[in-house]
Coordinates of C-alpha atoms and ligand atoms in Angstrom, one line a residue:
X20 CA -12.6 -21.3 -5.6
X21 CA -10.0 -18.7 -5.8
X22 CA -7.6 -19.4 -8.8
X23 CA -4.6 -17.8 -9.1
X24 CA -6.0 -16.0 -12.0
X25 CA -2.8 -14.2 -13.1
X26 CA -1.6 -14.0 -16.6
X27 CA 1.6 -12.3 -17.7
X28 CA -0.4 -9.6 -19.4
X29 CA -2.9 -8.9 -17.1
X30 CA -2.2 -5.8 -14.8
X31 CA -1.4 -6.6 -10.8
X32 CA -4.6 -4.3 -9.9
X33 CA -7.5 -2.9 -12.4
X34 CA -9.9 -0.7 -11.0
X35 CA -13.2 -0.3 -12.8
X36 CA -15.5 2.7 -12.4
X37 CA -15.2 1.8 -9.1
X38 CA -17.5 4.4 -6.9
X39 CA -18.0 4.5 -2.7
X40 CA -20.7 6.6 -1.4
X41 CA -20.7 7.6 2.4
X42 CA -23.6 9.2 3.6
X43 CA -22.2 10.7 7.1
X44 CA -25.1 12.9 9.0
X45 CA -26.1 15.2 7.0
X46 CA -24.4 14.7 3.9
X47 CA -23.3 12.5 1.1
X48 CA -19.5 12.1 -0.1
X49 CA -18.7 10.2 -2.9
X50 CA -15.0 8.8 -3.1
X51 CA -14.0 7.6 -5.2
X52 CA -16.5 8.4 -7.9
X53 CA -16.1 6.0 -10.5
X54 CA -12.4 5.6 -10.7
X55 CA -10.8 3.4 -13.7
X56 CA -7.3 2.8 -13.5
X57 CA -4.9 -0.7 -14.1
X58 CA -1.8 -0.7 -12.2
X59 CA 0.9 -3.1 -14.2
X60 CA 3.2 -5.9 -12.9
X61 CA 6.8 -3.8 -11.9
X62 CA 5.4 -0.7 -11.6
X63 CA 5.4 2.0 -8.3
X64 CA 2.5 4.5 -8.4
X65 CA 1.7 7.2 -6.2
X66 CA -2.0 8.1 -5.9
X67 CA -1.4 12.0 -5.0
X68 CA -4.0 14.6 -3.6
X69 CA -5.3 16.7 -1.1
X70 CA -6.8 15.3 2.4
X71 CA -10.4 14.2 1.8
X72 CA -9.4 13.2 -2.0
X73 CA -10.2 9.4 -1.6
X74 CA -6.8 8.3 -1.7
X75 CA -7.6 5.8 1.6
X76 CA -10.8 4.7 0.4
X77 CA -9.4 3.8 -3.4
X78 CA -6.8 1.8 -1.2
X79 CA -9.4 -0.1 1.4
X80 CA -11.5 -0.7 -2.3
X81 CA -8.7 -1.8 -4.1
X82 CA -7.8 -4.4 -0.5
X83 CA -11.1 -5.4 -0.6
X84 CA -11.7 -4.2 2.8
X85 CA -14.1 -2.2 1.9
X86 CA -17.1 -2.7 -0.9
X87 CA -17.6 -0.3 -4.0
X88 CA -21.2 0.7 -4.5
X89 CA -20.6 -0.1 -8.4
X90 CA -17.7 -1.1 -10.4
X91 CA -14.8 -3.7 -10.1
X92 CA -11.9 -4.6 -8.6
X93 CA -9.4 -7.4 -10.0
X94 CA -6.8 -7.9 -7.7
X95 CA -3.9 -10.4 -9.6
X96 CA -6.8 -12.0 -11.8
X97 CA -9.0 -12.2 -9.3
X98 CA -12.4 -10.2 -9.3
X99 CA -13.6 -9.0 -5.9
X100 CA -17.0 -8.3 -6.3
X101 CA -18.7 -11.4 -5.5
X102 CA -16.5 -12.7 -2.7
X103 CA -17.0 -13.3 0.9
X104 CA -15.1 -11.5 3.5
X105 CA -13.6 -14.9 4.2
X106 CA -12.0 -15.3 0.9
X107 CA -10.9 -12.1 0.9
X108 CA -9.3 -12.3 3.7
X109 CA -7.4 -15.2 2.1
X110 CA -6.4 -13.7 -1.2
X111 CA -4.9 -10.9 0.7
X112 CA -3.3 -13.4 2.7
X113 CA -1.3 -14.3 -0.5
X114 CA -1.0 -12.0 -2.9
X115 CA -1.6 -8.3 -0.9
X116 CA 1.3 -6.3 1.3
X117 CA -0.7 -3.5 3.4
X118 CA 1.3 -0.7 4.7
X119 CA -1.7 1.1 6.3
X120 CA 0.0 2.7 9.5
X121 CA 1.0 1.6 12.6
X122 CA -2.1 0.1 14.7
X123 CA -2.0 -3.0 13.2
X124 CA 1.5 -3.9 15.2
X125 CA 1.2 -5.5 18.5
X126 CA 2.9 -3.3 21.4
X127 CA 3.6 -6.1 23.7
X128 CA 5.4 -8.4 20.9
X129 CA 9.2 -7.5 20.4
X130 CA 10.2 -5.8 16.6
X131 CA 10.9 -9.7 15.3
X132 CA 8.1 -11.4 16.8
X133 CA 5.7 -8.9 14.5
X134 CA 7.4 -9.4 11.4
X135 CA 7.6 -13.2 11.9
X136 CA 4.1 -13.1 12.9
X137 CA 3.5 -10.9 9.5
X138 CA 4.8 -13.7 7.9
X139 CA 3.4 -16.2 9.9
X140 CA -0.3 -14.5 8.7
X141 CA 0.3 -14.5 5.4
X142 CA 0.6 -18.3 5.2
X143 CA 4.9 -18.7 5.3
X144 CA 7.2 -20.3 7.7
X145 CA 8.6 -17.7 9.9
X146 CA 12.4 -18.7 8.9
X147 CA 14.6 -16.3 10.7
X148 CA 17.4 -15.8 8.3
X149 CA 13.8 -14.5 6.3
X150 CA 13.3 -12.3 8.9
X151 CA 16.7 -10.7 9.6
X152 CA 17.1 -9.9 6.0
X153 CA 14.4 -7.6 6.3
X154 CA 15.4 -6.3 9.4
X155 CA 18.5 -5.6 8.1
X156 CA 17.3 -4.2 4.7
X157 CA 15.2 -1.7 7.2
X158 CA 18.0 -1.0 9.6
X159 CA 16.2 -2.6 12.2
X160 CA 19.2 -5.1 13.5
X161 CA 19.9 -3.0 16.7
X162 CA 16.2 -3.1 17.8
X163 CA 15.4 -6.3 16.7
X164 CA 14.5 -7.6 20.4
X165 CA 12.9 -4.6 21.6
X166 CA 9.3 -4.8 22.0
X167 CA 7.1 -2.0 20.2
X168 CA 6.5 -0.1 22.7
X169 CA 10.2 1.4 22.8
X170 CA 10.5 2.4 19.6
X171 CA 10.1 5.8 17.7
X172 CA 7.2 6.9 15.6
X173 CA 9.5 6.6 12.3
X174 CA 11.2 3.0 14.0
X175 CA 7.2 2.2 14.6
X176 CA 6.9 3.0 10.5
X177 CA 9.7 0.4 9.4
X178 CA 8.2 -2.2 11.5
X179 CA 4.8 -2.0 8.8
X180 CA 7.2 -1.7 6.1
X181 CA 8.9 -4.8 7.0
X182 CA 5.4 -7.1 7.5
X183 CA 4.6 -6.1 4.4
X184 CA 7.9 -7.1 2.3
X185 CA 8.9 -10.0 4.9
X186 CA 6.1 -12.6 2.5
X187 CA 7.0 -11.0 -0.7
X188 CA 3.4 -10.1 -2.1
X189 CA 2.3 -9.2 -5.6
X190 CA 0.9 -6.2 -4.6
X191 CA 2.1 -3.5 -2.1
X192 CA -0.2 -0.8 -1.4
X193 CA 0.9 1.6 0.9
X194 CA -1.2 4.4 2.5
X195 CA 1.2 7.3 3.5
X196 CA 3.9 5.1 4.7
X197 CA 6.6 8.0 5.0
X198 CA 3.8 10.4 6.8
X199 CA 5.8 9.4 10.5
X200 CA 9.1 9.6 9.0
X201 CA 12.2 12.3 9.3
X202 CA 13.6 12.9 5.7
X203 CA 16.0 10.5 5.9
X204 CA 14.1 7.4 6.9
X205 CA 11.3 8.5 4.5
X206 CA 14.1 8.0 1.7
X207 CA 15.2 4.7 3.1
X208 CA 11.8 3.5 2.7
X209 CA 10.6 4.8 -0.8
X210 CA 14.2 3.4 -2.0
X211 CA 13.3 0.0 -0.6
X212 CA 9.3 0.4 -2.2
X213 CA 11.2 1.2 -5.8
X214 CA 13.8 -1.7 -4.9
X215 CA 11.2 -4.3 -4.4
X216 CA 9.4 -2.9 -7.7
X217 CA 12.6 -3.3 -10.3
X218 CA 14.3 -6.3 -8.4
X219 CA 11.0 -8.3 -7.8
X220 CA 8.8 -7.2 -10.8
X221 CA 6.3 -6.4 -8.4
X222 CA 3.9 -3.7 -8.0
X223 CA 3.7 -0.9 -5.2
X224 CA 0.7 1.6 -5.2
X225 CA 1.2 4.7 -2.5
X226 CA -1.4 7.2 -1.2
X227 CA 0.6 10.4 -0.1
X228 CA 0.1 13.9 -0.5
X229 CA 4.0 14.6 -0.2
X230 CA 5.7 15.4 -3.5
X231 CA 8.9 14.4 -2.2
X232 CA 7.7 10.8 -1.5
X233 CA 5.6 10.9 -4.9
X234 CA 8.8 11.8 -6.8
X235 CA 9.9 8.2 -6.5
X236 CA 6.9 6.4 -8.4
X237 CA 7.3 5.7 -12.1
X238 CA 3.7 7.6 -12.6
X239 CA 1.7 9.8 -10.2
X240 CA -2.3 9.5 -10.3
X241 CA -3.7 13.0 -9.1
X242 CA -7.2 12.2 -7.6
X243 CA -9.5 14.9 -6.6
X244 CA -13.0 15.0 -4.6
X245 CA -12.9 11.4 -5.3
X246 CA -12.0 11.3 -9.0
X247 CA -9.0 10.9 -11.7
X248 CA -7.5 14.5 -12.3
X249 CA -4.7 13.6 -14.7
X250 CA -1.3 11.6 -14.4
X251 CA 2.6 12.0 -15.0
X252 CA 4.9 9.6 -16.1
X253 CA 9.2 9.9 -14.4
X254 CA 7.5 12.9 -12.0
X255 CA 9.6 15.7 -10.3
X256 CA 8.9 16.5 -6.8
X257 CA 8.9 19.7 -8.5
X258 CA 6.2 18.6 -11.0
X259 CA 4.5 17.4 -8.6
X260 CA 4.2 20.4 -6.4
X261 CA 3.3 22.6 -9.1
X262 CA 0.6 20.6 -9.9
X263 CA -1.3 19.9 -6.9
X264 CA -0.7 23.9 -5.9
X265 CA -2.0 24.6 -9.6
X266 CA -6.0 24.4 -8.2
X267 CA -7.6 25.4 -5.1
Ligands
ADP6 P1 -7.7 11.0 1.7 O1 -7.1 9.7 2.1 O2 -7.3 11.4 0.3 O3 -7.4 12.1 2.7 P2 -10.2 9.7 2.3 O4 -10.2 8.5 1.3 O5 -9.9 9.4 3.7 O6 -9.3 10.8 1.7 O7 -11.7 10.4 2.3 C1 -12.4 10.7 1.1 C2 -13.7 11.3 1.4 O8 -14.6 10.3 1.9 C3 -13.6 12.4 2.5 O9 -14.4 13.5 2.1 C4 -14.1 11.7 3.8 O10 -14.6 12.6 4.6 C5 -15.1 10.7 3.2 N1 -15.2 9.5 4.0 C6 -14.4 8.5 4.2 N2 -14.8 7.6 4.9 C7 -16.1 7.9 5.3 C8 -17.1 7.4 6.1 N3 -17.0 6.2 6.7 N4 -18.3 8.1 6.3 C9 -18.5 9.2 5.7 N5 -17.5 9.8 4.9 C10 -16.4 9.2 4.7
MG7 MG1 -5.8 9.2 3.7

């Protein structure tokens, strides 16, 4: 049975010495390699780091979509380690926004018809006044009837954004979810991410290696070959920078 395990005081996402090891052709990569971390209800952190850090894999972990080796995940109260793919499936349904790029939309299906089939997928009535405030929230109004296939990279971005907020999920986690956008839609987005964090008490966890985008999270996580480098709390883009230019 999955119980809606959630206390008050227990954190939205605890990772526990959680380790994935790929063994690709002729070598073995570990990532991540044995990570501990809690994320807290109403809080937006950005997991920072250069390609090939294990930011994706710590989020496909952390989604259940893909198995640690050792250690444990508890996603909202619920531990992941001993359930089937089928019940994953359904506490992500409930309780898990994925921003995880854009190949999850459906090209033939207009901009509405993919957010209310978001919604739909996540176990909700697709109410439309539902969907319109999100597609107004994302400045999507003016292509709301367009199917996917005429809209920009950045437009294509928004869409994901809006799945993801349209069934109002306890967790958000986000995998480079400005990397498409031009500066100003990248802002619009990580303004509705720390939005839906203070007005929802709900928690966002981003993967990006942009200290822009990383300067909008109340703590950045700086991961490297698959491990916990240190954190900051109220970062600077500038902060930020200096810090993931400070090693090779
Ligand atoms: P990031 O998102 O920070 O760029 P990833 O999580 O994608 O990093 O990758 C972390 C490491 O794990 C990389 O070295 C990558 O090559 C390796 N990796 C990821 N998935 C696999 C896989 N399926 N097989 C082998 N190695 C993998
Ligand atoms: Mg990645």
């Amino acid at each position: 049975m999955l119980k809606a395990g959630s206390t008050a005081a227990a954190p939205a996402l605890q990772l526990e010495e959680v380790r994935r090891v790929h063994s690709g052709g002729c070598d073995r990569v570990t990532a991540p390699a044995g990570v501990t971390l809690g994320f807290e209800r109403g809080t937006f952190t950005a997991l920072v780091g250069p390609s090939g850090s294990g930011k994706s894999m710590l989020m496909h972990c952390a989604a259940g979509l893909d198995r640690p080796d050792s250690g444990r995940v508890v996603l909202d109260g619920v531990s992941l380690g001993s359930r089937s793919e089928r019940e994953l499936a359904l506490l992500r349904r409930g309780r898990v926004g994925l921003i995880f790029g854009v190949h999850r939309l459906q090209q033939g299906l207009t901009v509405y018809q993919n957010i209310a089939m978001a919604r739909r997928i996540a176990g909700h009535r697709a109410v439309p006044q539902q969907v319109d405030a999100v597609l107004r929230r994302l400045g999507l109004c003016a292509v709301r009837h367009r199917p996917m296939s005429e809209l920009s990279d950045g437009g294509r971005q928004r869409v994901t954004v809006a799945q993801a907020l349209v069934s109002h999920p306890a967790v958000i986690l986000a995998d480079e979810p400005t990397g498409a956008l031009d500066a100003p839609s990248a802002r619009q987005v990580l303004e509705l991410l720390r939005g839906y964090v203070r007005a929802a008490r709900r928690t966002v966890v981003m993967a990006t290696h942009d200290p822009v985008a990383a300067s909008y999270a109340d703590r950045v996580i700086f991961l490297r070959d698959g491990a916990v480098e240190g954190e900051v709390h109220r970062p600077t883009a500038h902060a930020v920078a200096e810090r993931l230019n400070a090693r090779p």
